XYZ file of C-alpha atoms in Angstrom:
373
model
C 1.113 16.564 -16.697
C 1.189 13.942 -19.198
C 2.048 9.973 -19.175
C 2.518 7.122 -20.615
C 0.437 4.320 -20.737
C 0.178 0.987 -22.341
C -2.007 1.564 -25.125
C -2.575 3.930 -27.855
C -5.618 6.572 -26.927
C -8.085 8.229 -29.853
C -6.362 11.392 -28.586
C -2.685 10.135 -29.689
C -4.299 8.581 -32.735
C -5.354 11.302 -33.561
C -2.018 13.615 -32.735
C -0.517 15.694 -35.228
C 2.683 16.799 -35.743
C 2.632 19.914 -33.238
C 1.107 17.604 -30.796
C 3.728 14.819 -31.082
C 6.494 17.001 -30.568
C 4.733 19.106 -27.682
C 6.124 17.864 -24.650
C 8.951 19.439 -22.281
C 12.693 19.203 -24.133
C 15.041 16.653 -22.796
C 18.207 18.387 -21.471
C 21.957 17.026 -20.427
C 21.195 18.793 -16.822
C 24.124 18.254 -14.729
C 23.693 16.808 -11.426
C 25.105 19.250 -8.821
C 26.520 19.045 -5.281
C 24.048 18.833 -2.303
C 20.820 18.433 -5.011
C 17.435 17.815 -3.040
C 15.619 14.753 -4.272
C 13.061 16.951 -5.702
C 15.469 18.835 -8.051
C 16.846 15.099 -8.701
C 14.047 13.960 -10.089
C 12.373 16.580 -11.530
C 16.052 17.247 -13.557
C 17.289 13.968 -14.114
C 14.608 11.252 -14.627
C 13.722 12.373 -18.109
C 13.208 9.141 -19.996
C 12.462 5.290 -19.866
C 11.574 3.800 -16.126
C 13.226 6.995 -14.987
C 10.085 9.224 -16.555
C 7.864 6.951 -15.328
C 9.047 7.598 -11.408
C 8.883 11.165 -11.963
C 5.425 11.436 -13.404
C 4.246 8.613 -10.203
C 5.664 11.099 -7.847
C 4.329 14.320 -9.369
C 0.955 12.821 -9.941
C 0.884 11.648 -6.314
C 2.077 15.191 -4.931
C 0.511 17.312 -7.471
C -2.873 15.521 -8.115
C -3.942 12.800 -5.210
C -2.206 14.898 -2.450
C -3.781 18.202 -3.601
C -6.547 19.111 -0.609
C -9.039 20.308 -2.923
C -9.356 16.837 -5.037
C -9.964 15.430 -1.601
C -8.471 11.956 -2.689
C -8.967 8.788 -0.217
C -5.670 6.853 -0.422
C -4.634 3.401 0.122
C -1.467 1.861 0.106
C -1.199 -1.728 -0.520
C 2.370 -3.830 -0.127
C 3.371 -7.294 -1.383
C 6.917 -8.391 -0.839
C 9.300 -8.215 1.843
C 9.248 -4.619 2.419
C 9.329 -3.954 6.689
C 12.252 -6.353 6.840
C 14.493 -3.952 4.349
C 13.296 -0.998 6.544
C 10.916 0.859 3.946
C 8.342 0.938 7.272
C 10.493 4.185 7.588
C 9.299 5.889 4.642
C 5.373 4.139 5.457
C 5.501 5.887 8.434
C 6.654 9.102 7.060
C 3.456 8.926 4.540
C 1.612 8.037 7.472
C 2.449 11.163 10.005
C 2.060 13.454 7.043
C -1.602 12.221 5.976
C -0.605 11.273 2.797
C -2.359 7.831 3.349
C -5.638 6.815 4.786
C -5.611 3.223 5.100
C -3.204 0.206 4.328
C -3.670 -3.581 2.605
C -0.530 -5.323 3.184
C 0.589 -9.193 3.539
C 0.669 -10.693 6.872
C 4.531 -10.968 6.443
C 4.841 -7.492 6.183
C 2.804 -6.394 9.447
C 4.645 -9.722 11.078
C 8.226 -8.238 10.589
C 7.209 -4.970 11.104
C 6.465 -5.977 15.049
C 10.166 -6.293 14.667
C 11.207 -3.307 15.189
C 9.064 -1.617 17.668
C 10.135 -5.081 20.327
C 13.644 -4.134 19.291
C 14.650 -7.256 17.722
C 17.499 -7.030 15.645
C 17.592 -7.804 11.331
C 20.843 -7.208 10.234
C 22.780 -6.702 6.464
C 24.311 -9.367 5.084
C 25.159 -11.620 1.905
C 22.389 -13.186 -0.334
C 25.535 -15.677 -1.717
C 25.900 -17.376 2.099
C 25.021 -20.995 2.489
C 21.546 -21.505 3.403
C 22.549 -25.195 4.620
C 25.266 -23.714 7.488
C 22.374 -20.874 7.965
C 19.912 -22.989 9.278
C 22.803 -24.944 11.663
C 23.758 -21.022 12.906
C 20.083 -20.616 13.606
C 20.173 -18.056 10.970
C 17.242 -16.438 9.517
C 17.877 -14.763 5.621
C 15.537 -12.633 3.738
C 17.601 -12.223 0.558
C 20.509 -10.230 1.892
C 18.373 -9.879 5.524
C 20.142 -11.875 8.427
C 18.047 -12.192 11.819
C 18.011 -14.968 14.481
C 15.589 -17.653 14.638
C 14.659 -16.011 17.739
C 13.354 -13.206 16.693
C 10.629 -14.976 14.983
C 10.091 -17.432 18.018
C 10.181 -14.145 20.555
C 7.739 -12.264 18.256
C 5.255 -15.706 17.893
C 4.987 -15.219 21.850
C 4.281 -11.335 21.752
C 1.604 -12.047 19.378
C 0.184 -15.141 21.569
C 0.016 -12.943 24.535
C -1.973 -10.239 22.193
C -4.814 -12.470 21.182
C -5.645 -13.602 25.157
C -7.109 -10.235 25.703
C -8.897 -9.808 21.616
C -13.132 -11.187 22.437
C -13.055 -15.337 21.277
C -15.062 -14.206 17.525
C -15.187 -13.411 14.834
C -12.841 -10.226 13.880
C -11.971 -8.130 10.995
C -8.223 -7.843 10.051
C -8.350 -4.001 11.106
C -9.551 -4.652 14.558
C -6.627 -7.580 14.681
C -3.898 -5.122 13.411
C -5.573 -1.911 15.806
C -4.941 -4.442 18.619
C -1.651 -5.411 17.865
C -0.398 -1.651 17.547
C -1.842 -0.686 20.431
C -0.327 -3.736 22.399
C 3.657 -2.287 20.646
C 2.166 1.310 22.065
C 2.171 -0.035 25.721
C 5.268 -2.630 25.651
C 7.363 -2.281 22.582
C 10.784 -0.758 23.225
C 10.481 1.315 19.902
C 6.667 2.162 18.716
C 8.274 4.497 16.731
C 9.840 2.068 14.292
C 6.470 0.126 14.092
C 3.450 0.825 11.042
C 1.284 -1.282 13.254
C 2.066 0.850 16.051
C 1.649 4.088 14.554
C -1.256 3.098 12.563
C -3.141 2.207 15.887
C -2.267 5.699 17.185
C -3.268 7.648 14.827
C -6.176 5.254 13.687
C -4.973 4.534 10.411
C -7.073 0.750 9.366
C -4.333 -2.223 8.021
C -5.922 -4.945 6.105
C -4.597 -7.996 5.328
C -6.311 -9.707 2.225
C -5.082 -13.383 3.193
C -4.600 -13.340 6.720
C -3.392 -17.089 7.172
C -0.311 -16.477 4.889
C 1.792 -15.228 7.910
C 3.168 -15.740 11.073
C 0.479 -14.011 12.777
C -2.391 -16.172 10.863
C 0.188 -19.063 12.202
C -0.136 -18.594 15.835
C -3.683 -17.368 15.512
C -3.999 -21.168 14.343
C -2.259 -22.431 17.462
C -4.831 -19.900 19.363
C -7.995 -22.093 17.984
C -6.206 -25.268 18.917
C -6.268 -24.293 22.238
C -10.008 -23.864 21.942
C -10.259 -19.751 21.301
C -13.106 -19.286 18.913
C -11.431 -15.877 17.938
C -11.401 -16.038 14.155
C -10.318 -13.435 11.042
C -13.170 -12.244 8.940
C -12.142 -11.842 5.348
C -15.552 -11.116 4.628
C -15.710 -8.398 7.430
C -12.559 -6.753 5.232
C -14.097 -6.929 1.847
C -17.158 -4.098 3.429
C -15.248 -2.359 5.359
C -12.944 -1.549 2.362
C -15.653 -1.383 -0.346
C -17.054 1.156 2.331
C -14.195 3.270 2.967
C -13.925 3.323 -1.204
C -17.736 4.029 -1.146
C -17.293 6.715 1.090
C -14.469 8.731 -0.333
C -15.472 11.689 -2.857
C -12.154 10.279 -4.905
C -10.310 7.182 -4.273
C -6.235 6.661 -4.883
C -3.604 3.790 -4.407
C -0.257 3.377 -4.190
C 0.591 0.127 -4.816
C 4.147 -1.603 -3.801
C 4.684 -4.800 -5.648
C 1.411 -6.056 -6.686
C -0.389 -9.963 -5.636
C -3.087 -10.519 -3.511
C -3.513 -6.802 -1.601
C -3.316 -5.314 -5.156
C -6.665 -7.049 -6.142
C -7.829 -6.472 -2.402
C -8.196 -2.939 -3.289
C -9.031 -3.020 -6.262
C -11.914 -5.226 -6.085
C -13.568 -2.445 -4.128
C -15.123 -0.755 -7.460
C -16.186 -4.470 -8.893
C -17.414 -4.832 -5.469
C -19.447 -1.842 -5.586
C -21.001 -1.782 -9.447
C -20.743 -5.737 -9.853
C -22.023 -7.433 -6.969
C -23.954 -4.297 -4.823
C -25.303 -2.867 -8.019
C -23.575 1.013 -6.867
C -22.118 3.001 -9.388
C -19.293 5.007 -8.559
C -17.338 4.605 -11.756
C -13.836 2.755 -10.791
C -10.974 4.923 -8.971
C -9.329 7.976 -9.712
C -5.649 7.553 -9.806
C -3.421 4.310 -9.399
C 0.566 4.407 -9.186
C 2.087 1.542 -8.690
C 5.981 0.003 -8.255
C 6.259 -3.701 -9.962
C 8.778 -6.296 -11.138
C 6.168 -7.729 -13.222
C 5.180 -7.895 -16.558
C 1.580 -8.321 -17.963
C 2.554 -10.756 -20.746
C 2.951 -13.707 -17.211
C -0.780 -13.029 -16.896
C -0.429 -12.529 -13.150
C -2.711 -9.679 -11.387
C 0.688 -8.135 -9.808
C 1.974 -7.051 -13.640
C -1.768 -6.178 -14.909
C -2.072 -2.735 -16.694
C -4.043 -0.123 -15.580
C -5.975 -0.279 -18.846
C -6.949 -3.734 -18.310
C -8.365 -2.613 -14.810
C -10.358 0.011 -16.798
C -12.404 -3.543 -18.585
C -13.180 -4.398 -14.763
C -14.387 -1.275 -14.036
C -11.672 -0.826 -11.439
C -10.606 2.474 -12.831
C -12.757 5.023 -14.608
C -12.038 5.229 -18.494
C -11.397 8.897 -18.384
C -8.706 8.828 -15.607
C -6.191 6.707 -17.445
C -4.133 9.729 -17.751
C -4.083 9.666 -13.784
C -2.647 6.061 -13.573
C 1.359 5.499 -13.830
C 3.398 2.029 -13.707
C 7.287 2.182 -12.405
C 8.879 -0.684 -13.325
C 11.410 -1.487 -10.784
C 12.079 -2.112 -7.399
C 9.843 -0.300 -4.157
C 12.843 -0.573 -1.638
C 14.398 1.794 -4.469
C 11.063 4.109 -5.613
C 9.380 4.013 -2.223
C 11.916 6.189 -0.677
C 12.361 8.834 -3.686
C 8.499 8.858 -4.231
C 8.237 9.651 -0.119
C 10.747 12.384 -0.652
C 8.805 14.077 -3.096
C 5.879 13.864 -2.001
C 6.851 15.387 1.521
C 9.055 18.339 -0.524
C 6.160 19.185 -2.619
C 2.625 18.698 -0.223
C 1.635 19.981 2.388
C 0.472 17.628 5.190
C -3.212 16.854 5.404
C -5.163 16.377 8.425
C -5.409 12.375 8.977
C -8.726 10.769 8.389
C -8.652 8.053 11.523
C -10.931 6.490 9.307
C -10.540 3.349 12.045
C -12.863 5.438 13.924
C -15.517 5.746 11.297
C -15.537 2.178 10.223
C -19.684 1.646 11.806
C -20.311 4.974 9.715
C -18.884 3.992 6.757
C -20.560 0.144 7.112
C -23.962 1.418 7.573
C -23.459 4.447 4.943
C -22.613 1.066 2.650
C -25.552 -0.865 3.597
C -28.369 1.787 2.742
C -27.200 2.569 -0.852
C -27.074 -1.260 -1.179
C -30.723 -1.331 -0.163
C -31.134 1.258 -2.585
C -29.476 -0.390 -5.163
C -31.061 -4.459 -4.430
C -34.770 -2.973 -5.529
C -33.372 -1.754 -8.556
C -31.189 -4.894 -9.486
C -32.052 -7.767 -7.046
C-alpha cells in the first residue's frame, strides 16, 4: 500500500524511473448499479482528496484493524459531529471493536445525550435569520434546527446525574461512564447514544477541555451549590498516556483536529519527554481535516511535523494518511469500509483496566526517574 505524504522521502529521492511509474494504472471504471461502498472506493477514488480517502480506509481496514498488528485505537472528534448524526457510524466502530477509546469535545458528548432522551434536532436552512431564530426559541447548528428546550431539558438530566457522582475529584472517563450508564437506565433510546454505548461496553471517553461544554457548564452550577465534585484533567493526561503505554501498537483516527487531536497525541511526548519512557511515537494516524498547515494551527499539522515531536515514529510515515475534507462526508464511507473489509475484534473494555494500566504506568516511570531524574 503506498501514500502520499507531505514531504519528499530519501526513498522517492532516490526513485528511478521504474519506480516512479510503479504504482496501480488509473482506469475510466464505470460506476455500476447497486455498487457496495467498498467497490466504490476501491474503483473510483483514484486521484487527488479522493486517493487520499481510499488509502485512510484501506490502511485502517487492512493495517490498524488487522488482529495480528494488535493496534490500540483512539478516535478523537472536534466539531459538531453528534448533532449531524455521525454518532451512528461511532457507534458502528464501536460494536465492531474497531475502537478502544474516544477523546472528543464536551459539545460532542453534550448533543450526543440528545438522542438517547429522545429530543428532537431537525434539518433545516443555514440561510434563516438568526435574529427571528432566537424570538422562535430556535436553536441552529449550521443547517441543525432544535428547540431551546432541548438544551434546557438535557442541562437538568445532567444536574440530576452529578447528585449521585462522590463530591471529588474525577477523571473525564469516570464523568462520561456515569453519564452513559445514567442514558442506560432512563434514556428512551440508549441505542442512539456513544455515551451510552460506550458505558456498556466499557469503552473510556475523554474530554481534553472539559469546561468548553454544556456539561462543564452545569458542572459549574454543581460547585456553586457547594459540590466539591471536580474534573481532573490531570487524571486524563495518565490514564491516556497509560492506555498508549500499554498498547503493543497505538492508532488514531482523528475527525477534525483542535484540542482532542493534541490530547492524544501528547501521549508519546508524554511518555519520552516528561516520564523519560521510550516507546518511539505511534504507529498509524488517519485523520479527516478542513485545515491547512500553512494557518499554523495543531488541527491542520502534518503528520511529518508530529514525527519532530516524537508523536509518530520516523519509520511509520508511510502508515499516516491526511483526507482533506469534511468527516460528516468521510466518516461514513471510511465506517463502511472498514466494516466490509474487517472482521470484528473482541472489545478491549479498557474502562475496566484503567488501575492496571495506571500502576503498569507508574513503575516504568520509577524505572525511568533513576535514569533521568
Amino acid at each position: 500500500m503506498t501514500h502520499q505524504h507531505d514531504h519528499a522521502s530519501d526513498e522517492h529521492a532516490e526513485a528511478n524511473h521504474h519506480d516512479l511509474l510503479s504504482g496501480p494504472k488509473i482506469l475510466p471504471h464505470r460506476v455500476r448499479p447497486n455498487m457496495t461502498v467498498t467497490e466504490l472506493i476501491d474503483e473510483q477514488y483514484q486521484a487527488y482528496n479522493a486517493a487520499r480517502l481510499n488509502e485512510a480506509a484501506r490502511l485502517y481496514a487492512e493495517r490498524m484493524l488487522d488482529p495480528e498488528l494488535d493496534v490500540t485505537i483512539g478516535l478523537t472528534m472536534a466539531g459538531a459531529l453528534t448533532p449531524a448524526g455521525l454518532g451512528g457510524s461511532i457507534l458502528t466502530l464501536m460494536e465492531y471493536g474497531f475502537i478502544d477509546f474516544i477523546i472528543s469535545t464536551g459539545a460532542n458528548l453534550y448533543h450526543d445525550m440528545h438522542h438517547a432522551l429522545a429530543m428532537s434536532l431537525h434539518r433545516g436552512d443555514f440561510r434563516l435569520d438568526d435574529i427571528k431564530l432566537q424570538e422562535e426559541g430556535v436553536i441552529r447548528i449550521y443547517d441543525i434546527l432544535f428547540d431551546d428546550k432541548v438544551l434546557l431539558d438535557t442541562d437538568a438530566f445532567v444536574r440530576e446525574s452529578l447528585r449521585s457522582l462522590p463530591n471529588r475529584p474525577i477523571s473525564t472517563s469516570e464523568l462520561h461512564h456515569h453519564l452513559g450508564t445514567q442514558l442506560l437506565k432512563a434514556g428512551v433510546k440508549p441505542e442512539y447514544s456513544v455515551l451510552a454505548q460506550a458505558a456498556a461496553w466499557n469503552i473510556p471517553v475523554y474530554t481534553s477541555s472539559p469546561g468548553d461544554s454544556s456539561i462543564g457548564m452545569n458542572i459549574a452550577r454543581h460547585a456553586l451549590d457547594g459540590n466539591a465534585l471536580t474534573l481532573d484533567p490531570l487524571a486524563d493526561v495518565n490514564e491516556t498516556t497509560a492506555i498508549v503505554h500499554h498498547a503493543t501498537r497505538n492508532g488514531v483516527i482523528i475527525l477534525g483536529g483542535g484540542s482532542p487531536k493534541n490530547f492524544y497525541l501528547q501521549t508519546q511526548p508524554q511518555l519520552w519527554e516528561v516520564l523519560g519512557i521510550q516507546k518511539g511515537g505511534h504507529d498509524y494516524f488517519v485523520q479527516i481535516t478542513a485545515d491547512a498547515p500553512h494557518w499554523g494551527g495543531l488541527s491542520g499539522a502534518t503528520p511529518s511535523e508530529a514525527v519532530s515531536w516524537g508523536k509518530i515514529k520516523p519509520d511509520q510515515l508511510k502508515d499516516a494518511v491526511v483526507v482533506y475534507g469534511d468527516s460528516t462526508i468521510a466518516l461514513p464511507l471510511l465506517t463502511a469500509y472498514a466494516v466490509s473489509k474487517a472482521q470484528p475484534r473482541p472489545r478491549r473494555e479498557l474502562y475496566l483496566q484503567r488501575e492496571a494500566s495506571l500502576q503498569e504506568l507508574k513503575d516504568a516511570y520509577a524505572v525511568a526517574k533513576q535514569a533521568r531524574p
